[in-house]
Coordinates of C-alpha atoms in Angstrom, one line a residue:
Chain D
X1 CA 28.9 5.4 4.1
X2 CA 30.5 4.8 0.7
X3 CA 33.6 6.2 -0.5
X4 CA 32.7 8.3 -3.6
X5 CA 34.2 11.3 -5.2
X6 CA 32.1 14.5 -5.5
X7 CA 32.6 14.4 -9.3
X8 CA 31.4 10.8 -9.4
X9 CA 28.3 11.7 -7.3
X10 CA 27.4 14.5 -9.5
X11 CA 27.7 12.2 -12.5
X12 CA 25.7 9.7 -10.7
X13 CA 22.8 12.2 -10.3
X14 CA 22.9 13.0 -13.9
X15 CA 22.9 9.4 -14.8
X16 CA 19.9 8.8 -12.6
X17 CA 18.2 11.8 -14.4
X18 CA 18.8 10.2 -17.7
X19 CA 17.3 6.7 -16.2
X20 CA 14.2 8.8 -15.0
X21 CA 13.6 10.3 -18.5
X22 CA 14.2 7.0 -20.1
X23 CA 11.9 5.1 -18.0
X24 CA 9.1 7.7 -18.1
X25 CA 9.5 7.8 -22.0
X26 CA 9.3 4.2 -22.3
X27 CA 6.2 3.9 -19.9
X28 CA 4.7 7.0 -21.7
X29 CA 3.5 7.8 -18.1
X30 CA 4.9 9.0 -15.0
X31 CA 5.9 12.2 -13.1
X32 CA 9.3 13.7 -14.4
X33 CA 9.2 17.1 -12.7
X34 CA 9.6 16.0 -9.1
X35 CA 11.6 13.0 -9.9
X36 CA 14.2 15.4 -11.5
X37 CA 14.1 17.9 -8.6
X38 CA 14.8 15.4 -6.0
X39 CA 17.6 13.6 -7.9
X40 CA 20.5 15.0 -5.9
X41 CA 19.3 14.2 -2.5
X42 CA 18.1 10.5 -3.5
X43 CA 21.4 9.9 -5.3
X44 CA 23.5 11.1 -2.5
X45 CA 21.5 8.8 -0.1
X46 CA 21.8 5.8 -2.2
X47 CA 25.4 6.1 -3.5
X48 CA 27.1 7.7 -0.6
X49 CA 25.2 7.5 2.7
X50 CA 22.9 4.7 2.9
X51 CA 23.9 1.3 4.3
X52 CA 21.8 -1.0 2.3
X53 CA 22.3 -4.7 0.8
X54 CA 20.7 -5.3 -2.5
X55 CA 21.1 -9.0 -1.8
X56 CA 19.1 -8.8 1.3
X57 CA 16.7 -5.7 0.9
X58 CA 14.8 -6.6 4.1
X59 CA 18.0 -6.5 6.2
X60 CA 16.9 -5.3 9.6
X61 CA 19.9 -3.0 10.2
X62 CA 19.6 -1.2 6.8
X63 CA 19.2 2.4 6.5
X64 CA 15.4 3.3 5.1
X65 CA 14.4 5.6 2.3
X66 CA 10.7 6.6 2.3
X67 CA 9.4 8.7 -0.7
X68 CA 6.5 10.4 1.0
X69 CA 5.9 12.0 -2.4
X70 CA 5.6 8.6 -3.8
X71 CA 4.9 9.7 -7.4
X72 CA 8.6 10.5 -7.8
X73 CA 9.6 6.9 -7.5
X74 CA 11.3 6.8 -10.8
X75 CA 14.2 8.4 -9.2
X76 CA 14.3 5.7 -6.6
X77 CA 13.8 2.9 -8.9
X78 CA 16.8 4.3 -11.0
X79 CA 18.9 4.1 -7.8
X80 CA 17.6 0.8 -7.0
X81 CA 18.1 -0.9 -10.4
X82 CA 21.6 0.6 -10.6
X83 CA 22.6 -0.8 -7.3
X84 CA 21.2 -4.3 -8.2
X85 CA 18.1 -4.6 -6.1
X86 CA 16.6 -5.9 -9.4
X87 CA 18.0 -6.5 -12.8
X88 CA 18.5 -2.9 -14.6
X89 CA 16.4 -4.1 -17.5
X90 CA 13.3 -4.0 -15.2
X91 CA 13.5 -0.2 -15.3
X92 CA 12.0 -0.5 -18.8
X93 CA 8.9 -1.9 -17.1
X94 CA 7.9 1.0 -15.3
X95 CA 4.0 1.1 -14.9
X96 CA 3.5 -1.9 -17.0
X97 CA 1.4 -4.7 -16.2
X98 CA 3.1 -7.3 -13.9
X99 CA 5.9 -5.0 -13.2
X100 CA 7.4 -4.5 -9.7
X101 CA 7.6 -0.9 -10.7
X102 CA 4.3 0.3 -9.9
X103 CA 3.1 3.9 -10.7
X104 CA 3.6 4.6 -7.1
X105 CA 6.1 2.5 -5.0
X106 CA 4.8 -0.9 -3.6
X107 CA 6.8 -2.7 -0.8
X108 CA 5.2 -5.9 -1.7
X109 CA 6.2 -6.0 -5.3
X110 CA 9.5 -4.0 -5.5
X111 CA 12.6 -5.0 -3.5
X112 CA 14.3 -2.2 -1.7
X113 CA 11.0 -0.2 -1.2
X114 CA 10.7 0.2 2.4
X115 CA 7.0 1.2 2.6
X116 CA 4.3 1.7 -0.1
X117 CA 3.4 5.4 -0.7
X118 CA 1.5 7.4 -3.1
X119 CA -1.2 8.9 -0.9
X120 CA 0.6 12.1 0.1
X121 CA 1.5 12.8 3.6
X122 CA 1.3 9.2 5.0
X123 CA 4.8 8.3 4.1
X124 CA 6.3 10.9 6.6
X125 CA 4.4 9.4 9.5
X126 CA 5.3 5.8 8.4
X127 CA 9.0 7.0 8.3
X128 CA 8.7 8.4 11.7
X129 CA 7.4 4.9 12.9
X130 CA 10.5 3.3 11.2
X131 CA 12.8 5.8 13.0
X132 CA 10.9 5.1 16.4
X133 CA 11.3 1.4 15.7
X134 CA 15.0 1.8 15.3
X135 CA 15.3 3.5 18.6
X136 CA 13.0 0.8 20.3
X137 CA 15.1 -1.9 18.8
X138 CA 18.3 -0.1 19.6
X139 CA 19.5 0.0 16.1
X140 CA 21.8 2.5 14.7
X141 CA 20.1 3.0 11.2
X142 CA 18.8 6.1 9.9
X143 CA 15.5 6.9 8.0
X144 CA 15.5 9.3 5.1
X145 CA 12.2 10.7 3.8
X146 CA 11.4 12.9 0.8
X147 CA 8.6 15.2 1.2
X148 CA 7.3 17.5 -1.5
X149 CA 6.6 21.2 -0.5
X150 CA 3.1 20.8 -1.9
X151 CA 2.7 17.7 0.2
X152 CA 3.5 19.7 3.3
X153 CA -0.1 20.9 3.1
X154 CA -1.3 17.5 4.3
X155 CA -2.0 17.8 8.2
X156 CA -0.4 14.3 8.7
X157 CA 3.1 15.7 8.0
X158 CA 2.9 17.9 11.2
X159 CA 1.3 15.0 13.2
X160 CA 4.5 13.0 12.2
X161 CA 6.6 15.9 13.0
X162 CA 5.4 15.9 16.4
X163 CA 5.7 12.4 17.0
X164 CA 9.5 12.6 15.8
X165 CA 10.1 15.5 18.3
X166 CA 8.5 13.7 21.3
X167 CA 10.4 10.4 20.7
X168 CA 13.7 12.3 19.9
X169 CA 14.2 10.8 16.6
X170 CA 17.5 12.2 15.6
X171 CA 17.9 9.3 13.3
X172 CA 15.1 10.7 11.1
X173 CA 16.2 12.9 8.1
X174 CA 13.6 14.6 6.1
X175 CA 14.5 16.3 2.8
X176 CA 11.8 18.7 1.6
X177 CA 12.0 19.0 -2.1
X178 CA 11.0 22.6 -2.2
X179 CA 10.4 23.1 -5.9
X180 CA 7.6 25.6 -5.4
X181 CA 5.2 23.8 -7.7
X182 CA 2.3 21.4 -7.2
X183 CA -0.1 19.8 -9.6
X184 CA -2.6 22.7 -10.0
X185 CA 0.1 25.4 -10.1
X186 CA 2.7 27.3 -7.9
X187 CA 2.5 26.3 -4.1
X188 CA 2.1 30.0 -3.3
X189 CA -1.1 30.4 -5.2
X190 CA -2.6 27.1 -4.5
X191 CA -1.9 27.0 -0.7
X192 CA 1.0 29.1 0.6
X193 CA 3.4 27.0 2.9
X194 CA 5.1 30.1 4.3
X195 CA 8.5 29.3 5.8
X196 CA 8.6 25.4 5.9
X197 CA 11.8 25.7 7.9
X198 CA 10.4 27.7 10.5
X199 CA 7.5 25.5 11.0
X200 CA 9.8 22.4 11.3
X201 CA 11.8 24.5 13.9
X202 CA 8.6 25.3 15.8
X203 CA 8.1 21.5 16.0
X204 CA 11.5 21.0 17.8
X205 CA 13.5 19.9 14.6
X206 CA 17.0 20.8 13.6
X207 CA 16.6 22.7 10.4
X208 CA 18.9 23.7 7.5
X209 CA 18.4 25.4 4.1
X210 CA 20.3 24.5 1.1
X211 CA 20.1 24.5 -2.6
X212 CA 18.9 20.9 -3.1
X213 CA 20.2 20.7 -6.6
X214 CA 23.7 21.5 -5.5
X215 CA 25.3 18.1 -4.7
X216 CA 28.2 19.8 -2.5
X217 CA 25.4 21.5 -0.3
X218 CA 23.3 18.3 -0.1
X219 CA 26.3 16.4 1.1
X220 CA 27.3 19.0 3.5
X221 CA 23.9 18.9 5.1
X222 CA 24.0 15.1 5.1
X223 CA 27.5 15.1 6.6
X224 CA 26.2 17.3 9.6
X225 CA 23.3 14.8 10.0
X226 CA 26.0 12.2 10.8
X227 CA 28.0 14.5 13.1
X228 CA 28.4 14.1 16.8
X229 CA 26.6 17.3 17.5
X230 CA 23.6 16.2 15.5
X231 CA 23.2 13.3 17.8
X232 CA 21.2 15.6 20.0
X233 CA 17.6 14.0 20.1
X234 CA 16.4 16.4 17.3
X235 CA 14.9 15.1 13.9
X236 CA 16.4 16.9 11.0
X237 CA 14.8 18.8 8.2
X238 CA 16.7 19.7 5.2
X239 CA 14.7 22.4 3.2
X240 CA 16.0 21.9 -0.3
X241 CA 15.3 24.8 -2.7
X242 CA 15.1 22.9 -6.0
X243 CA 13.9 23.3 -9.5
X244 CA 11.2 21.2 -10.7
X245 CA 12.3 19.3 -14.0
X246 CA 16.0 20.2 -13.1
X247 CA 18.5 19.3 -15.8
X248 CA 16.0 19.3 -18.8
X249 CA 15.6 22.9 -20.0
X250 CA 12.0 22.6 -21.3
X251 CA 10.8 21.0 -18.1
X252 CA 12.4 23.3 -15.7
X253 CA 9.9 25.2 -13.5
X254 CA 7.1 24.1 -15.6
X255 CA 4.0 23.0 -13.7
X256 CA 2.9 21.1 -17.0
X257 CA 5.8 18.7 -16.5
X258 CA 4.4 17.4 -13.2
X259 CA 2.9 14.1 -14.5
X260 CA 3.4 13.8 -18.2
X261 CA 5.9 11.9 -20.4
X262 CA 8.1 13.2 -23.1
X263 CA 7.4 12.5 -26.8
X264 CA 10.3 11.2 -29.3
X265 CA 11.6 14.6 -29.9
X266 CA 11.5 15.9 -26.4
X267 CA 13.0 12.5 -25.1
X268 CA 16.0 12.9 -27.6
X269 CA 16.5 16.5 -26.6
X270 CA 16.4 15.7 -22.9
X271 CA 18.8 13.0 -23.2
X272 CA 21.1 15.0 -25.2
X273 CA 20.9 17.9 -22.5
X274 CA 21.6 15.4 -19.7
X275 CA 24.4 13.8 -21.4
X276 CA 26.2 17.1 -21.7
X277 CA 25.9 17.6 -18.1
X278 CA 28.2 14.7 -17.3
X279 CA 31.6 16.0 -16.1
Chain N
X1 CA -25.0 -16.5 31.9
X2 CA -27.2 -14.1 33.6
X3 CA -25.9 -14.7 37.1
X4 CA -22.4 -13.6 36.3
X5 CA -21.5 -9.8 36.5
X6 CA -21.6 -7.8 33.3
X7 CA -18.3 -6.7 32.0
X8 CA -17.3 -4.5 29.0
X9 CA -15.4 -6.3 26.3
X10 CA -12.9 -3.5 26.3
X11 CA -11.8 -4.8 29.7
X12 CA -11.0 -8.1 28.2
X13 CA -8.8 -6.3 25.6
X14 CA -7.1 -4.4 28.3
X15 CA -6.3 -7.4 30.6
X16 CA -5.2 -9.8 27.8
X17 CA -3.1 -7.2 26.0
X18 CA -0.8 -6.9 29.2
X19 CA -0.5 -10.8 29.3
X20 CA 0.2 -10.8 25.5
X21 CA 2.7 -8.1 25.7
X22 CA 4.7 -9.8 28.5
X23 CA 4.7 -13.1 26.3
X24 CA 5.6 -11.2 23.1
X25 CA 8.1 -8.2 23.6
X26 CA 7.5 -7.3 19.9
X27 CA 3.8 -6.4 20.7
X28 CA 3.5 -2.6 21.1
X29 CA 0.4 -0.7 22.2
X30 CA 0.1 2.6 20.3
X31 CA -2.5 4.9 22.1
X32 CA -4.1 8.0 20.6
X33 CA -4.7 9.6 23.9
X34 CA -7.7 7.7 24.9
X35 CA -6.0 4.9 26.7
X36 CA -7.7 5.2 29.8
X37 CA -11.0 4.8 28.2
X38 CA -9.8 1.9 25.9
X39 CA -8.2 0.1 29.0
X40 CA -4.5 0.2 28.1
X41 CA -3.5 1.9 31.4
X42 CA -2.1 -1.4 32.9
X43 CA 0.0 -1.9 29.8
X44 CA 1.3 1.7 29.9
X45 CA 2.3 1.0 33.6
X46 CA 3.7 -2.5 33.3
X47 CA 5.3 -2.4 29.9
X48 CA 6.5 1.2 29.3
X49 CA 9.1 0.1 26.7
X50 CA 6.5 -1.3 24.5
X51 CA 4.2 1.5 24.9
X52 CA 3.7 4.6 22.5
X53 CA 1.3 7.5 22.8
X54 CA 1.0 9.8 19.7
X55 CA -1.5 12.2 21.1
X56 CA -4.7 13.2 19.3
X57 CA -3.7 12.3 15.9
X58 CA -5.3 9.0 14.6
X59 CA -4.0 9.2 11.0
X60 CA -0.4 9.5 12.2
X61 CA -0.9 6.9 14.6
X62 CA -2.0 4.3 12.1
X63 CA 0.9 5.3 9.7
X64 CA 3.4 5.2 12.6
X65 CA 2.2 1.8 13.4
X66 CA 2.7 0.7 9.9
X67 CA 6.3 1.9 10.1
X68 CA 6.8 0.1 13.3
X69 CA 5.4 -3.0 11.8
X70 CA 8.1 -2.8 9.1
X71 CA 10.7 -3.2 11.9
X72 CA 9.2 -6.3 13.3
X73 CA 6.8 -4.8 15.9
X74 CA 3.3 -5.9 16.3
X75 CA 1.4 -2.6 17.0
X76 CA -1.9 -2.5 18.4
X77 CA -3.5 0.9 17.5
X78 CA -6.1 1.8 20.1
X79 CA -8.9 4.1 19.8
X80 CA -12.5 4.3 19.5
X81 CA -14.2 2.4 16.5
X82 CA -15.7 5.5 14.9
X83 CA -12.2 7.0 14.6
X84 CA -10.4 3.6 14.2
X85 CA -12.3 2.9 11.0
X86 CA -13.4 5.9 9.5
X87 CA -10.7 8.7 10.6
X88 CA -8.0 6.3 9.5
X89 CA -9.7 4.5 6.9
X90 CA -7.3 5.4 4.1
X91 CA -4.3 4.8 6.2
X92 CA -5.6 1.3 6.9
X93 CA -6.2 0.7 3.3
X94 CA -2.8 2.2 1.9
X95 CA -0.2 1.6 4.7
X96 CA -1.6 -1.4 6.5
X97 CA -3.7 -3.5 4.1
X98 CA -2.1 -2.9 0.8
X99 CA 1.3 -3.5 2.5
X100 CA -0.1 -6.4 4.3
X101 CA 1.7 -5.3 7.5
X102 CA 0.9 -6.9 11.0
X103 CA -1.0 -4.1 12.6
X104 CA -4.0 -4.5 14.7
X105 CA -6.6 -1.9 15.1
X106 CA -8.1 -2.4 18.6
X107 CA -11.3 -0.3 19.2
X108 CA -13.5 0.2 22.0
X109 CA -17.0 1.9 21.7
X110 CA -18.4 -0.4 19.0
X111 CA -21.8 -0.2 17.8
X112 CA -24.3 1.6 20.2
X113 CA -22.3 0.8 23.2
X114 CA -21.1 4.2 23.8
X115 CA -24.7 4.9 24.4
X116 CA -24.6 8.2 26.3
X117 CA -22.0 9.6 24.0
X118 CA -24.5 10.1 21.1
X119 CA -24.0 9.5 17.4
X120 CA -20.6 11.0 17.0
X121 CA -19.1 8.1 19.0
X122 CA -21.2 5.2 18.0
X123 CA -19.7 3.4 15.2
X124 CA -22.3 1.7 13.3
X125 CA -20.6 1.6 9.8
X126 CA -17.2 0.5 10.9
X127 CA -17.1 -3.2 10.0
X128 CA -19.0 -2.8 6.9
X129 CA -16.6 0.0 5.7
X130 CA -13.4 -2.0 6.5
X131 CA -14.9 -5.3 5.1
X132 CA -14.3 -4.0 1.7
X133 CA -10.5 -3.5 2.1
X134 CA -8.5 -6.7 1.0
X135 CA -6.3 -8.4 3.6
X136 CA -8.0 -7.3 6.8
X137 CA -9.7 -9.6 9.2
X138 CA -12.6 -8.1 11.3
X139 CA -13.6 -9.5 14.7
X140 CA -16.1 -8.6 17.4
X141 CA -16.0 -10.7 20.5
X142 CA -19.2 -11.3 22.5
X143 CA -18.0 -11.2 26.0
X144 CA -14.9 -10.6 28.2
X145 CA -13.5 -14.1 27.9
X146 CA -13.9 -14.3 24.3
X147 CA -12.3 -10.9 23.8
X148 CA -9.3 -12.1 25.8
X149 CA -8.9 -15.2 23.5
X150 CA -9.4 -13.1 20.3
X151 CA -6.8 -10.6 21.4
X152 CA -4.4 -13.2 21.9
X153 CA -5.1 -15.0 18.6
X154 CA -4.8 -11.6 16.8
X155 CA -1.5 -11.1 18.4
X156 CA -0.2 -14.5 17.6
X157 CA -1.6 -14.5 14.0
X158 CA 0.0 -12.5 11.1
X159 CA -2.1 -9.8 9.2
X160 CA -3.9 -6.7 9.5
X161 CA -6.9 -6.9 11.8
X162 CA -9.6 -4.9 13.2
X163 CA -11.1 -5.8 16.6
X164 CA -14.2 -4.1 18.0
X165 CA -15.0 -4.1 21.6
X166 CA -17.8 -2.6 23.8
X167 CA -17.8 0.4 26.0
X168 CA -20.7 -0.8 28.0
X169 CA -20.9 -3.9 30.1
X170 CA -22.0 -7.2 28.4
X171 CA -23.2 -10.4 29.9
X172 CA -20.8 -13.2 30.1
X173 CA -21.5 -15.8 27.5
X174 CA -18.4 -18.1 27.8
X175 CA -16.3 -19.7 30.5
X176 CA -12.4 -18.8 30.4
X177 CA -11.5 -22.0 28.8
X178 CA -13.6 -22.0 25.7
X179 CA -11.4 -21.8 22.6
X180 CA -12.0 -19.8 19.4
X181 CA -10.4 -19.6 16.0
X182 CA -10.2 -16.7 13.9
X183 CA -12.5 -17.1 10.8
X184 CA -14.4 -19.9 12.4
X185 CA -18.0 -19.6 13.6
X186 CA -18.6 -20.8 17.2
X187 CA -21.7 -22.9 17.4
X188 CA -23.4 -22.3 20.8
X189 CA -26.1 -24.7 20.2
X190 CA -27.5 -26.7 17.4
X191 CA -31.1 -26.6 16.0
X192 CA -33.3 -27.5 13.0
X193 CA -36.0 -25.0 12.6
X194 CA -34.2 -21.7 12.4
X195 CA -30.5 -20.5 12.4
X196 CA -29.6 -17.3 14.4
X197 CA -26.2 -15.8 13.5
X198 CA -25.0 -13.1 15.8
X199 CA -21.9 -11.4 16.7
X200 CA -20.5 -9.1 19.4
X201 CA -23.0 -7.7 21.9
X202 CA -25.9 -9.4 20.1
X203 CA -24.9 -13.0 20.8
X204 CA -26.3 -12.9 24.3
X205 CA -29.6 -11.8 22.7
X206 CA -29.5 -14.6 20.3
X207 CA -29.0 -17.2 23.1
X208 CA -31.9 -15.7 25.1
X209 CA -34.1 -15.8 21.9
X210 CA -33.1 -19.3 21.5
X211 CA -34.3 -20.3 24.9
X212 CA -37.6 -18.6 24.4
X213 CA -38.1 -20.3 21.1
X214 CA -37.3 -23.6 22.6
X215 CA -40.1 -23.1 25.0
X216 CA -42.4 -22.5 21.9
X217 CA -41.3 -25.7 20.4
X218 CA -38.9 -24.1 17.8
X219 CA -35.5 -25.4 17.7
X220 CA -32.8 -22.8 16.9
X221 CA -29.1 -23.2 15.9
X222 CA -27.1 -20.3 17.5
X223 CA -23.9 -19.2 15.7
X224 CA -21.3 -16.7 17.1
X225 CA -19.8 -15.2 14.1
X226 CA -17.3 -13.4 15.9
X227 CA -15.1 -12.9 12.7
X228 CA -17.1 -11.3 9.9
X229 CA -14.1 -11.3 7.7
X230 CA -13.0 -13.8 6.6
X231 CA -16.6 -15.1 7.0
X232 CA -17.0 -18.7 7.8
X233 CA -18.7 -19.4 4.6
X234 CA -19.0 -23.1 5.4
X235 CA -20.9 -22.5 8.4
X236 CA -23.3 -20.1 6.7
X237 CA -23.7 -22.7 3.9
X238 CA -24.5 -25.3 6.3
X239 CA -27.2 -23.2 8.0
X240 CA -28.8 -22.5 4.4
X241 CA -28.5 -26.1 3.3
X242 CA -29.7 -27.9 6.5
X243 CA -32.1 -25.3 7.9
X244 CA -32.8 -22.8 5.0
X245 CA -34.2 -20.1 7.5
X246 CA -31.5 -17.7 8.8
X247 CA -31.8 -14.6 11.0
X248 CA -28.8 -12.4 11.5
X249 CA -28.5 -10.1 14.5
X250 CA -25.9 -7.2 14.9
X251 CA -25.2 -4.0 16.5
X252 CA -24.3 -2.5 13.2
X253 CA -26.0 -0.9 10.3
X254 CA -27.8 -3.6 8.3
X255 CA -26.1 -2.3 5.2
X256 CA -22.7 -4.3 4.7
X257 CA -22.3 -5.8 8.2
X258 CA -22.8 -9.4 9.2
X259 CA -26.3 -9.6 7.6
X260 CA -25.2 -8.5 4.4
X261 CA -22.1 -10.8 4.4
X262 CA -24.4 -13.8 5.2
X263 CA -26.9 -12.6 2.5
X264 CA -24.1 -12.7 0.1
X265 CA -23.5 -16.3 0.5
X266 CA -27.1 -17.2 0.6
X267 CA -27.8 -15.1 -2.7
X268 CA -25.0 -17.0 -4.4
X269 CA -26.3 -20.3 -3.3
X270 CA -29.8 -19.3 -4.8
X271 CA -31.6 -20.6 -1.7
X272 CA -32.7 -20.1 1.8
X273 CA -34.3 -17.0 3.4
X274 CA -32.3 -14.4 5.5
X275 CA -33.8 -12.0 7.8
X276 CA -31.5 -9.2 9.1
X277 CA -31.9 -7.6 12.5
X278 CA -29.5 -4.6 13.0
X279 CA -29.5 -0.8 13.0
X280 CA -31.9 0.5 10.5
X281 CA -29.7 2.8 8.4
X282 CA -30.1 5.5 10.9
X283 CA -27.9 7.4 13.3
X284 CA -28.2 6.9 17.1
X285 CA -28.5 9.5 19.8
X286 CA -27.7 9.9 23.5
X287 CA -29.9 7.4 25.2
X288 CA -29.8 4.1 27.3
X289 CA -28.1 1.4 25.2
X290 CA -31.1 -0.9 25.5
X291 CA -33.3 1.9 24.3
X292 CA -31.1 2.4 21.2
X293 CA -31.2 -1.3 20.4
X294 CA -34.9 -1.4 20.8
X295 CA -35.5 1.6 18.5
X296 CA -33.9 -0.5 15.8
X297 CA -35.7 -3.8 16.7
X298 CA -32.3 -5.5 18.0
X299 CA -34.2 -7.2 20.9
X300 CA -34.8 -10.7 22.1
X301 CA -38.7 -10.2 21.4
X302 CA -38.0 -9.2 17.8
X303 CA -35.6 -12.3 17.2
X304 CA -38.3 -14.5 18.6
X305 CA -41.2 -12.8 16.5
X306 CA -39.0 -13.0 13.3
X307 CA -38.2 -16.7 13.9
X308 CA -41.7 -17.6 14.6
X309 CA -42.9 -15.6 11.3
X310 CA -40.4 -17.9 9.4
X311 CA -42.1 -21.0 10.6

């Protein structure tokens, strides 16, 4: 765990958002909406909680991060580039030929990616496998996994949830980026999820509900995952209510910003708005 | 070969995986409930710390295995071939092959060998479907002893692999000391008039056919192509160059299996003739195993007749 103030962590999340917008603008391709909604959780993990070594990305004792909703990888790339897993200028190569920063994360191309994802649902079960591997190898690391609420419609999510319960994977922390929208529209309209927290509880998980865009609540939830009482055999689900496109006014809660890049004017406005959010 | 007791090749997997697991603590068996049927019960009993059972959740099983492989484990995902190829096809592609992780998919019930179970359980497309995915190796041993050798080789060789075993008992072809190399055809006998290339449960048919052909004055080279990917291209080329007449025999759809793989080589060479014996692009049914083969012309008699017609 790294010593970082709440103010610095909040600013980090804003900086990561700016990098996300910048990368997607330069690529003229990518998924801004979900990358922005998950920013607090992914930033908190990488800059405060995760034990990783940019010089040794495959270090076997490292904490793992799996974006099961792989299309929001710009937020992960922003963190990895900032931490020095690769030179920061590589961020400008997102989705370009020869780049380690594939449109969906590839563990064989990009240092710091713990498993390739992009086909929804599978990352959840892979992450459960990593947490199980940690238990079998008697390691102390934790596995963090970001799910989409839309993604939770995949059956394999619940198969993975079963496995995590059976094998008592209390080292497994899932963040559900509950932004309420999926590609074709509002989740409630496309396929209602009901209460995702109650579903996880029914699978034997410890569950908390937070505002996923409130850094203090994110940290409080993660602090609890590290507490003594949380080492109880139960995997953890943090249901984070978030705003898709958070931080950029015209992207917020807009289905249309799931997978499109900003134009010149939109880019300038987005960067200006985000800059104003630095404290 | 016929005087020995017939044994399903799934038993070869079940016996060898215990020995492999004892030698290599990183080897993990990941069952998807049907371990008893796939012969992992001894492993479960003897090596409980290396044993996982995810219940009836194939897709999850494959992805959990990928996660375990990133932690240095060598997981063997165990199920039936129909499910281990098709139900989890995309997990094999995305999380095991694209990632080039050291996961082995070990499947019983290959081809028509779950004969009484009917078409739902008879995997006739598996090797062809998986053959189109980069990075994977695909094997089907002919008998118990070869199964043991290939299981050990798979555990000790890095990379994604698919191994296909038989539910039903197969004749024993090899002694316990014969060695095999992944990706290298095993020549059972040499010949000059026709080459018969078989894999898995059809190898014993090829050997019998070669004997009958010998009595008719036709000399057959018999190759056991236990690995269809990577294919031993040199061995196929040698058959085409030196003999020119090739028969493939497989307990798999004739589309995209061993026969297709051999044809691809011959076609690019622009010479030779290949006749494919295999499942005639039709589903099976609940019936005796030999009857299912016979309905598709996968018989000693048909191999002999095809060879004679080529002369």
